[in-house]
Tab-separated table of C-alpha atoms in Angstrom:
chain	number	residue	atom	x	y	z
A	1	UNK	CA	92.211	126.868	96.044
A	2	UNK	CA	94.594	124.766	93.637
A	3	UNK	CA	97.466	122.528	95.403
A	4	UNK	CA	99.538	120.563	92.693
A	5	UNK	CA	100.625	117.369	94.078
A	6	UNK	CA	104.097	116.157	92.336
A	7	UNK	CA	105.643	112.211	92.726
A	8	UNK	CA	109.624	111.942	92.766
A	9	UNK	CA	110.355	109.474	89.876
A	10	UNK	CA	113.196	107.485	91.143
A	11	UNK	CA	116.272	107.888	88.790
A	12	UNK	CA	118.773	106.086	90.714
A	13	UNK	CA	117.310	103.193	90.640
A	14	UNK	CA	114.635	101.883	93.504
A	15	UNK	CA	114.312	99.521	96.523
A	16	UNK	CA	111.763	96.878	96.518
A	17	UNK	CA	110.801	98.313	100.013
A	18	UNK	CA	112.194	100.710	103.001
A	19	UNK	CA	112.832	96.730	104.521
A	20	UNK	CA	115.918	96.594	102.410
A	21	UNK	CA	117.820	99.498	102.967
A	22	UNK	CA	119.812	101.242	100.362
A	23	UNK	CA	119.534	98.107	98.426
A	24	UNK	CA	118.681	99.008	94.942
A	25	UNK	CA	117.302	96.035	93.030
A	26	UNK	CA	114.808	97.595	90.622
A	27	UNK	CA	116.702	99.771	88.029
A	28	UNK	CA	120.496	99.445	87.300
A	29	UNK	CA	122.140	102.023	89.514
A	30	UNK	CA	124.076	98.631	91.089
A	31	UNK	CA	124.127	96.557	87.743
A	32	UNK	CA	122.542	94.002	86.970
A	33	UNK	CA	122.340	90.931	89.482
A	34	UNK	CA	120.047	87.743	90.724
A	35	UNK	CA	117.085	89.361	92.207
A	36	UNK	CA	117.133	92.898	90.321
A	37	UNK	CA	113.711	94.078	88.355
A	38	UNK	CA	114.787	96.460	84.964
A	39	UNK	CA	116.247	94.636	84.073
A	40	UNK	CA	116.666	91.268	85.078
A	41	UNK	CA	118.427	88.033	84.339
A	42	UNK	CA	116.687	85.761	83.460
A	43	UNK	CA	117.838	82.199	82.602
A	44	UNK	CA	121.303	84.251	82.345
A	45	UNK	CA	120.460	86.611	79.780
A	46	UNK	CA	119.211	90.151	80.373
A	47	UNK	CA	115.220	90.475	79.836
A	48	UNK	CA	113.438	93.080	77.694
A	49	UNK	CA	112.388	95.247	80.825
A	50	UNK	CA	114.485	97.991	80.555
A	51	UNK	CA	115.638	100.269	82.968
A	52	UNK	CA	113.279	102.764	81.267
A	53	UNK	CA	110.744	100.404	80.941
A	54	UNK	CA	110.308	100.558	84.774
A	55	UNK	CA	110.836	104.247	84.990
A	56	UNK	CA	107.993	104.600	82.996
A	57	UNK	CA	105.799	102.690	84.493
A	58	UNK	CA	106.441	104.782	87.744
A	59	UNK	CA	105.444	107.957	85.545
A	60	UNK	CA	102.186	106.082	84.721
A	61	UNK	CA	101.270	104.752	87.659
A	62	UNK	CA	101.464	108.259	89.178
A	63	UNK	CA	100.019	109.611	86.515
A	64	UNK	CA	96.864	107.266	87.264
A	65	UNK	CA	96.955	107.645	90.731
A	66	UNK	CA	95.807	111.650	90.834
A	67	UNK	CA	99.515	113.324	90.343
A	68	UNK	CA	99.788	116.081	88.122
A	69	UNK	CA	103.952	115.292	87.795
A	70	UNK	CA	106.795	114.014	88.852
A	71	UNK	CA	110.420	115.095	89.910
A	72	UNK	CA	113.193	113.739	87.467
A	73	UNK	CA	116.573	114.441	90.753
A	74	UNK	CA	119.969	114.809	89.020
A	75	UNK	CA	122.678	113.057	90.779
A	76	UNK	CA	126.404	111.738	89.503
A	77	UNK	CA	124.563	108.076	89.578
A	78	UNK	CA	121.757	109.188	87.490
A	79	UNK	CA	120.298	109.153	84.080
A	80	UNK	CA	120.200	112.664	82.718
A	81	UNK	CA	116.617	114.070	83.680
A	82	UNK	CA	116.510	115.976	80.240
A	83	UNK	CA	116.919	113.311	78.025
A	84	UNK	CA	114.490	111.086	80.329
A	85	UNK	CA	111.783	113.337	80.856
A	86	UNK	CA	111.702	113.498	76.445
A	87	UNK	CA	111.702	109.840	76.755
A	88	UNK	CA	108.560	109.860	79.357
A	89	UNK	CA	106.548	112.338	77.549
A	90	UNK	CA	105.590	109.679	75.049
A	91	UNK	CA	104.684	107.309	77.913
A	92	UNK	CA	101.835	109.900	79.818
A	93	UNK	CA	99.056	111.943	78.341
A	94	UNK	CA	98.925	115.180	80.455
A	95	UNK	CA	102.059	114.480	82.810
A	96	UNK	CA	104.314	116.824	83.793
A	97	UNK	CA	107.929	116.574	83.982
A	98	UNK	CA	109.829	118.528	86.234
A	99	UNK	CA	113.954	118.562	85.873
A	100	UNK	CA	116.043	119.296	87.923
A	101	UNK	CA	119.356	120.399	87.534
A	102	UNK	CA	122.377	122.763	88.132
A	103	UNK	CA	122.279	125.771	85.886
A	104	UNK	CA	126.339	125.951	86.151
A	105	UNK	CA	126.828	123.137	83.717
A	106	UNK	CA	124.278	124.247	80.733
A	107	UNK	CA	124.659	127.909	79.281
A	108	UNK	CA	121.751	129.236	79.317
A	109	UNK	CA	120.910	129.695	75.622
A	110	UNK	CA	121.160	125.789	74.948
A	111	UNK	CA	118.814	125.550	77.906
A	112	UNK	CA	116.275	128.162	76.571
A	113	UNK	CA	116.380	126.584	72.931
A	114	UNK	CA	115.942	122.454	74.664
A	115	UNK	CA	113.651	123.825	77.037
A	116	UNK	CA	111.355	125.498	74.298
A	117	UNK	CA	111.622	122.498	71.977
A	118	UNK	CA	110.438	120.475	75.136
A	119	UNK	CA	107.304	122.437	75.440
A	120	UNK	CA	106.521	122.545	72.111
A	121	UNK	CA	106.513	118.661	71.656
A	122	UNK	CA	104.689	118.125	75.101
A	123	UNK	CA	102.275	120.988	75.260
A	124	UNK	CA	104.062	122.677	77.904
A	125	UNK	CA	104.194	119.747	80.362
A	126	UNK	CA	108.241	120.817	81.624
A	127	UNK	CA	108.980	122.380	84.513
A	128	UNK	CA	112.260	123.527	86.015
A	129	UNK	CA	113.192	122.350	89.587
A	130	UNK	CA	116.596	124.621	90.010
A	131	UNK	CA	119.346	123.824	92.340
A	132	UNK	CA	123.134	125.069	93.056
A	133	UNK	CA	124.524	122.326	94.872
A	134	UNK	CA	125.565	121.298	97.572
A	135	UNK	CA	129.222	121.663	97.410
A	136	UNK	CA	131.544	119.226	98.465
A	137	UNK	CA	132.254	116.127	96.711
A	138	UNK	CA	129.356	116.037	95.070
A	139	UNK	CA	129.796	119.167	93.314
A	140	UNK	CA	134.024	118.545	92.251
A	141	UNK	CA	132.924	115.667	90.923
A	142	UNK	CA	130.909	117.723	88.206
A	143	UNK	CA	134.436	119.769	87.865
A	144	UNK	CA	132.913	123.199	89.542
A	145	UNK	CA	134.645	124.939	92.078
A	146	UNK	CA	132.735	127.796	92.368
A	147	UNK	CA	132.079	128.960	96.147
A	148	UNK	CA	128.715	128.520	97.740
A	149	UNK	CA	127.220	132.170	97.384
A	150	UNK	CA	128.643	132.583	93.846
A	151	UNK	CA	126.765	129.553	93.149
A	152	UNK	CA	123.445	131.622	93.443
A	153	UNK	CA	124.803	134.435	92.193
A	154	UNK	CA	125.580	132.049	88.961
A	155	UNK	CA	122.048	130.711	89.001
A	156	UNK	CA	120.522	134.040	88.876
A	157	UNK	CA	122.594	135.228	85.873
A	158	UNK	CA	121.564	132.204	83.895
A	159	UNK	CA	117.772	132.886	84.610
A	160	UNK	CA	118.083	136.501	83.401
A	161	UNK	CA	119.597	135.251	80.257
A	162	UNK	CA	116.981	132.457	79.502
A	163	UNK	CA	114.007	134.576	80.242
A	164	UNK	CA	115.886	137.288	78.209
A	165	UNK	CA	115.869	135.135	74.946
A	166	UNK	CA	112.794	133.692	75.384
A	167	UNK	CA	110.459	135.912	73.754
A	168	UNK	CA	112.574	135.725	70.596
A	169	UNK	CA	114.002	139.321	70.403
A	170	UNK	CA	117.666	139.688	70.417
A	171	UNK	CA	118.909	139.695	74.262
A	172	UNK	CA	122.861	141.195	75.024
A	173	UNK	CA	123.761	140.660	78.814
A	174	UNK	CA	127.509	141.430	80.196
A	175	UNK	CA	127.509	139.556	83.705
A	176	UNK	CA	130.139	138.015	86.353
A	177	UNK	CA	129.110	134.034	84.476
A	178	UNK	CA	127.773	134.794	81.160
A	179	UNK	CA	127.755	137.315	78.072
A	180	UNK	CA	125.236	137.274	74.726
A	181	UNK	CA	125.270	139.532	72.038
A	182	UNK	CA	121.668	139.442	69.637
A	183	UNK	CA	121.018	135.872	71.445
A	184	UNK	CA	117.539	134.959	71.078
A	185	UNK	CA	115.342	131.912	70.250
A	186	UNK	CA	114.164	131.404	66.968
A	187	UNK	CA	110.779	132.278	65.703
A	188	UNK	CA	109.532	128.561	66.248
A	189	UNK	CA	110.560	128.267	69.326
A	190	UNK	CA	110.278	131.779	70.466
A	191	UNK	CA	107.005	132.577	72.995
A	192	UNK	CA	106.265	128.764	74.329
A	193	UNK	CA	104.724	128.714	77.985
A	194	UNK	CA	107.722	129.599	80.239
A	195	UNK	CA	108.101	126.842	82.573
A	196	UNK	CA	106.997	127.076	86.212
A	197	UNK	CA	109.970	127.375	88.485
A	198	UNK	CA	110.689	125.472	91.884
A	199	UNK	CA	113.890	126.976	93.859
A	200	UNK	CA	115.898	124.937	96.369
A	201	UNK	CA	118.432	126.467	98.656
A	202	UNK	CA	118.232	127.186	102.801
A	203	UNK	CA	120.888	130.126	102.407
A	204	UNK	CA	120.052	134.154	102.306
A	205	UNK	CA	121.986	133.580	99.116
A	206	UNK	CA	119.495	130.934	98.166
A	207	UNK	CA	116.628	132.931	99.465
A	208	UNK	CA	118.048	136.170	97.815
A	209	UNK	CA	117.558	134.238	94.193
A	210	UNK	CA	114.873	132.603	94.601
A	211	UNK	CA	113.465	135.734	95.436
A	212	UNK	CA	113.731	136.974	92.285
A	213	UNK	CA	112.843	134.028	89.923
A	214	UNK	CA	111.005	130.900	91.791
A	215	UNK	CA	107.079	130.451	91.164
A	216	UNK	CA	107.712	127.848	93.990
A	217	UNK	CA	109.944	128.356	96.784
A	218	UNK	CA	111.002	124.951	97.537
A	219	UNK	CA	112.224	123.262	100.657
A	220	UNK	CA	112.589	119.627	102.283
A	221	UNK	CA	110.318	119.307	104.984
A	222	UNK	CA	111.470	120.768	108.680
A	223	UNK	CA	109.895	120.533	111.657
A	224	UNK	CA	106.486	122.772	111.158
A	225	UNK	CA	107.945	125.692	113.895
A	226	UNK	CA	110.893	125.807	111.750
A	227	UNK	CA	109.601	125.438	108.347
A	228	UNK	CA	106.929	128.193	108.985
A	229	UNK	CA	110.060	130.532	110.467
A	230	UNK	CA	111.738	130.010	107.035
A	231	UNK	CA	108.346	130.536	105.122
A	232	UNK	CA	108.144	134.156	106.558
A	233	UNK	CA	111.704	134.962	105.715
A	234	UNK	CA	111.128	134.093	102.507
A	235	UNK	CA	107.564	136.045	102.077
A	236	UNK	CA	109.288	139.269	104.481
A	237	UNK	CA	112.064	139.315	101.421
A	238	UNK	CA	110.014	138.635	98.282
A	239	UNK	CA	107.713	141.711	99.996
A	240	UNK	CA	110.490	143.927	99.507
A	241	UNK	CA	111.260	143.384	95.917
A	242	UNK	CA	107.876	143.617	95.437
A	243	UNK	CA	106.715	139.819	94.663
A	244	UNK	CA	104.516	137.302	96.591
A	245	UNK	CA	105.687	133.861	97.082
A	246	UNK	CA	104.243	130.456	96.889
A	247	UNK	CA	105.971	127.543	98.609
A	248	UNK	CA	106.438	123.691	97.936
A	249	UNK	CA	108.019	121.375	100.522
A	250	UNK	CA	109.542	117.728	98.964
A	251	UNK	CA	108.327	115.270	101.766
A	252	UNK	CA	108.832	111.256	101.702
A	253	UNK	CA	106.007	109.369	102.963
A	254	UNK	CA	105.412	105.878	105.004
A	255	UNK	CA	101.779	105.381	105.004
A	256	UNK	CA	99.487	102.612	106.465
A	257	UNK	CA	96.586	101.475	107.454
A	258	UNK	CA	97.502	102.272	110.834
A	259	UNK	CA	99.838	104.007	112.682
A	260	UNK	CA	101.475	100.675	114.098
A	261	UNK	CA	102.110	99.298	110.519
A	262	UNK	CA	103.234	102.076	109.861
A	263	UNK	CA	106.068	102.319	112.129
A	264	UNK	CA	106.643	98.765	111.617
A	265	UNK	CA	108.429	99.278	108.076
A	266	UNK	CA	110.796	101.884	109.738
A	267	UNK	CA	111.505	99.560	112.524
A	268	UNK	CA	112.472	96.495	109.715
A	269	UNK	CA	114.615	98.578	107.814
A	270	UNK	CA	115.969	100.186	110.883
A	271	UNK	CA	117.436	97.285	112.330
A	272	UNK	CA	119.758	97.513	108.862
A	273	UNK	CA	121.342	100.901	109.632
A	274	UNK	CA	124.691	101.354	110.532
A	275	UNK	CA	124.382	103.468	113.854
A	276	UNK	CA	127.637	105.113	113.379
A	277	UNK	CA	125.978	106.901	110.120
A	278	UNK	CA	123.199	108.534	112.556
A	279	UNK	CA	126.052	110.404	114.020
A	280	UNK	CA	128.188	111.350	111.153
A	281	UNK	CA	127.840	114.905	109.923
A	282	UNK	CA	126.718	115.447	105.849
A	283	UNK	CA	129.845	116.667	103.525
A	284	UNK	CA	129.549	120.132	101.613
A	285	UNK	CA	128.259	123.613	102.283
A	286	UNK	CA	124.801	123.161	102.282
A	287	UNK	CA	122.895	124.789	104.517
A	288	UNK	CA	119.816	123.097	104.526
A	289	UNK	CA	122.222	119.672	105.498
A	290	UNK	CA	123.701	121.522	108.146
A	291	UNK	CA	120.122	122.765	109.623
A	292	UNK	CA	118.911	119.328	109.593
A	293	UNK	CA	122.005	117.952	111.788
A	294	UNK	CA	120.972	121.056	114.426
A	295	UNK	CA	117.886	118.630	114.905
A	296	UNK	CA	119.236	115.175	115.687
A	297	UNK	CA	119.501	114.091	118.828
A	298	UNK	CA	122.582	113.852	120.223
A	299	UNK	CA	122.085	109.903	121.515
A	300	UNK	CA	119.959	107.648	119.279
A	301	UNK	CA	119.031	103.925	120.804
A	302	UNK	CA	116.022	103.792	119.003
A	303	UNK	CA	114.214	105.149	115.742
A	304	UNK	CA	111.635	106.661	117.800
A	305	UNK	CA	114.176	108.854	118.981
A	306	UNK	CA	114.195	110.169	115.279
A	307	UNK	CA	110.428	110.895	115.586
A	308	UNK	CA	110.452	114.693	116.344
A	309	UNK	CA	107.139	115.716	116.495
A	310	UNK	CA	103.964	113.903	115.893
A	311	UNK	CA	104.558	111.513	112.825
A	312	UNK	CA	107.412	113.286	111.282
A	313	UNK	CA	110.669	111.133	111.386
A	314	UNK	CA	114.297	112.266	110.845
A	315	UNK	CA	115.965	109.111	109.785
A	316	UNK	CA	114.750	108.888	106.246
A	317	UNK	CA	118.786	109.511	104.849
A	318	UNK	CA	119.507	106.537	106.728
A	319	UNK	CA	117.610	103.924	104.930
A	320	UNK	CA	117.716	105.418	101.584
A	321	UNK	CA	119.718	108.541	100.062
A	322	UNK	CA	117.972	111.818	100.114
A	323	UNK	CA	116.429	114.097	102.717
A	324	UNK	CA	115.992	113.478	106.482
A	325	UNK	CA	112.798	113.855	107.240
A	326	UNK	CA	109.007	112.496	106.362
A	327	UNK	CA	106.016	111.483	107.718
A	328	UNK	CA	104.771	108.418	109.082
A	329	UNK	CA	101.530	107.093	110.638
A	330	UNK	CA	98.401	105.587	109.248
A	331	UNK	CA	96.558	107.305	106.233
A	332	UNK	CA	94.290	109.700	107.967
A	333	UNK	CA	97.828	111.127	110.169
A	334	UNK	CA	99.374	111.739	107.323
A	335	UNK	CA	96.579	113.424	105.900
A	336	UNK	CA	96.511	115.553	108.814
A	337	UNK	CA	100.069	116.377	108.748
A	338	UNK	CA	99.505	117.676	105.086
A	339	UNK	CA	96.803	119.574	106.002
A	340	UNK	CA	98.791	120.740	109.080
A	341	UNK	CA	101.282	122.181	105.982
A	342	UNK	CA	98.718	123.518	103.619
A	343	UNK	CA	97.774	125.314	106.704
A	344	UNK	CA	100.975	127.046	107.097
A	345	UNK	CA	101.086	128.126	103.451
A	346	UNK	CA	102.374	125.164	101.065
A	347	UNK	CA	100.769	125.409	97.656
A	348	UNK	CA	102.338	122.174	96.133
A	349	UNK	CA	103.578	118.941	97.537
A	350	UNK	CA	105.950	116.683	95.810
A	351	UNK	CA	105.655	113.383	97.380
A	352	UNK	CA	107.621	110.379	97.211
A	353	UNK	CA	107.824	106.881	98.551
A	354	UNK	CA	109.545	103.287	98.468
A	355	UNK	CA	109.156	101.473	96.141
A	356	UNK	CA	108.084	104.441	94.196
A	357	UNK	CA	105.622	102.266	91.948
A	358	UNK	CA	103.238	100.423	94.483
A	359	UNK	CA	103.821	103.843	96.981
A	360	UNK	CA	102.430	106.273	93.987
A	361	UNK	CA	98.906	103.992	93.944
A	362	UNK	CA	99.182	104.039	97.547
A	363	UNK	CA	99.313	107.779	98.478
A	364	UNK	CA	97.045	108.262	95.580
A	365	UNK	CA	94.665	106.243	96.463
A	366	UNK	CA	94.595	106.411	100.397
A	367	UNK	CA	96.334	109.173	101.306
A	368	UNK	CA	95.243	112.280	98.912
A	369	UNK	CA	91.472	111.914	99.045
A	370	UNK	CA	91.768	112.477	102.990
A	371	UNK	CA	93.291	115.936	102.759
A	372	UNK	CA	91.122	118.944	104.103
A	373	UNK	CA	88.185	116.625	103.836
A	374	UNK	CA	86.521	119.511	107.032
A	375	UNK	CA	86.996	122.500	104.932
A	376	UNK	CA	87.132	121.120	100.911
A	377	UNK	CA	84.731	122.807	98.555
A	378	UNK	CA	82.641	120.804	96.350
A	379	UNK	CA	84.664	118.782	93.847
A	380	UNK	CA	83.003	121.051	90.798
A	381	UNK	CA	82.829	124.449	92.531
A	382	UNK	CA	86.069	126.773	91.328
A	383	UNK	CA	87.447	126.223	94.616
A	384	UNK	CA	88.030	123.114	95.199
A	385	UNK	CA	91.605	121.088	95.890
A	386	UNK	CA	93.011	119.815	92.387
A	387	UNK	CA	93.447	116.550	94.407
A	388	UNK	CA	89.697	116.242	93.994
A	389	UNK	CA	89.926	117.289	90.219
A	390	UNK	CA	92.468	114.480	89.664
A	391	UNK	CA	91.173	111.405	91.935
A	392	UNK	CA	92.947	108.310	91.344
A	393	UNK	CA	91.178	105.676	88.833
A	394	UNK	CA	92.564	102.750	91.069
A	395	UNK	CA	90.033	101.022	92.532
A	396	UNK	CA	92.330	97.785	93.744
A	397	UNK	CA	93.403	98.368	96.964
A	398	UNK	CA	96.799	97.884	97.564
A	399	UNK	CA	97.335	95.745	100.837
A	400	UNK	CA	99.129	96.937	103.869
């Protein structure tokens, strides 16, 4: 049994801890200030460390610590993932770089022909993470209007074209989004490893596509009842068009020594949230936003209030940007959690925590080598957990 265990790379910049809420001073997604890391001012000129610079040293230090890859997110604030994951590849050794974007704003040619041309160069270390937005703001500010279900039905028509050139032989499609006529790759780009697939979306639209395309059906982590209620969904439609599913769930993690320390960084960046923003509903059609607000309580006094079952906490998008809910507790909890998961069918984690450089040695290091330590094969029997195959060459321990 193989589970791949991703790291999100932190594009829009990073916090120096969950202490300082939505306080980015390591990257330049707020400029460049006293107190900011890539890069900083220094005797009042800008230092060497690039914004890159510390990107890349994420991407290595996961890359070290047992991860087979990261997650390059795509948002209005962001570097292009693209562009950055060509600029990583040169960084890592056997890392591998998964992009995510909207297919709405590439045709799906160009993407074929970069993509290919990616793999080439790296050895087939690219992988796609697919999304169709979330509507809203978010999405006009990219300039597309297109409804929610139309979205997916947009996303589908661009994967049938880019698998349909792939192989190199000339591909005509006449769809709702897109047309070709003799498109194809050329022959030196033509048959590279197609790149595994991870597919966002909560919708039967969203389920509907994936469906169809996704090696990985992805989702943000849900309480277990309800994540394992969407998981059958998903495998009681893939059964009917004939395909079997495998499942990844993105999940942020606070991780400690123990369970008390643990809660202790929630509680410090806590007392920094704006309690008004617990209550305030997310913008956009998405439905995996508007599932998440069906589990919020009503009344929040306290961020244990947030903490819906056992060590998974809902207030994550109130300290930093992203999803709502992750785990927290001491090393072996959260290792238990994740076994909890693999139990109920995951087959690939991506991880993520803050600051993403320190937290990538730390779940590496503490958190990984825990998992399904009752029922793991040995570490060179066919069997066993990848997370065995790639144990972290950290020894330092990181304190807590």
């Amino acid at each position: 049994m193989t589970i791949d265990f991703y790291w999100r790379i932190g594009m829009e910049g990073d916090h120096a801890s969950l202490r300082t809420p939505r306080r980015y001073n390591r990257g330049n997604a707020s400029g460049y200030g006293p107190g900011n890391v890539a890069p900083a001012i220094r005797g009042g000129q800008l230092d060497s460390h690039s914004y890159i610079d510390h990107v890349a040293a994420v991407a290595k230090a996961s890359e070290s610590a047992g991860f087979l890859g990261g997650l390059l997110p795509s948002f209005p604030v962001t570097d292009d993932p693209w562009a950055t994951a060509a600029a990583l590849a040169r960084e890592t050794s056997t890392y591998r770089f998964m992009v995510a974007f909207q297919p709405g704003f590439l045709h799906p040619v160009q993407a074929a022909r970069m993509t290919a041309s990616m793999q080439r160069a790296t050895g087939g270390r690219l992988l796609y993470n697919v999304i169709s937005g979330g509507g809203g703001p978010a999405q006009l500010w990219w300039g597309d209007k297109v409804d929610h279900d139309d979205r997916y039905a947009r996303t589908s028509e661009f994967l049938d074209v880019l698998k349909g050139v792939w192989d190199g032989e000339p591909f005509d499609y006449d769809g709702r989004f897109y047309r070709t006529r003799g498109a194809a790759l050329p022959p030196g780009l033509a048959g590279q490893d197609f790149p595994e697939l991870f597919f966002s979306g909560s919708s039967g639209a969203a389920i509907d596509a994936a469906g169809r395309h996704s090696d990985y059906y992805l989702s943000w982590l849900e309480p277990f009842a309800d994540l394992t209620a969407k998981f059958d969904g998903v495998r009681a439609h893939s059964e009917r068009i004939g395909r079997t599913p495998r499942f990844a769930v993105r999940i942020d993690i606070v991780a400690r020594h123990t369970e008390e320390a643990a809660w202790a960084e929630i509680e410090k960046g806590w007392a920094h949230v704006d309690r008004q923003a617990a209550r305030s509903a997310a913008q956009g059609d998405s439905v995996g936003a508007a599932r998440i607000a069906g589990w919020v309580p009503g009344t929040i006094n306290d961020y244990r209030d947030l903490e819906i079952q056992p060590n998974v906490w809902a207030g994550f998008n109130l300290i930093r940007g992203g999803p709502a809910f992750g785990l927290v507790g001491s090393y072996e909890q959260v290792a238990e959690r994740l076994d909890e998961l693999l139990a109920l069918g995951v087959d690939a984690f991506i991880l993520a925590g803050n600051p993403h450089l320190e937290e990538a040695y730390r779940v590496g290091e503490e958190v990984l080598p825990l998992l399904g330590r009752h029922r793991l094969t040995p570490p060179d029997s066919p069997g066993a957990l990848s997370v065995l195959q790639h144990t972290s060459t950290i020894t330092e321990r990181i304190p807590s």
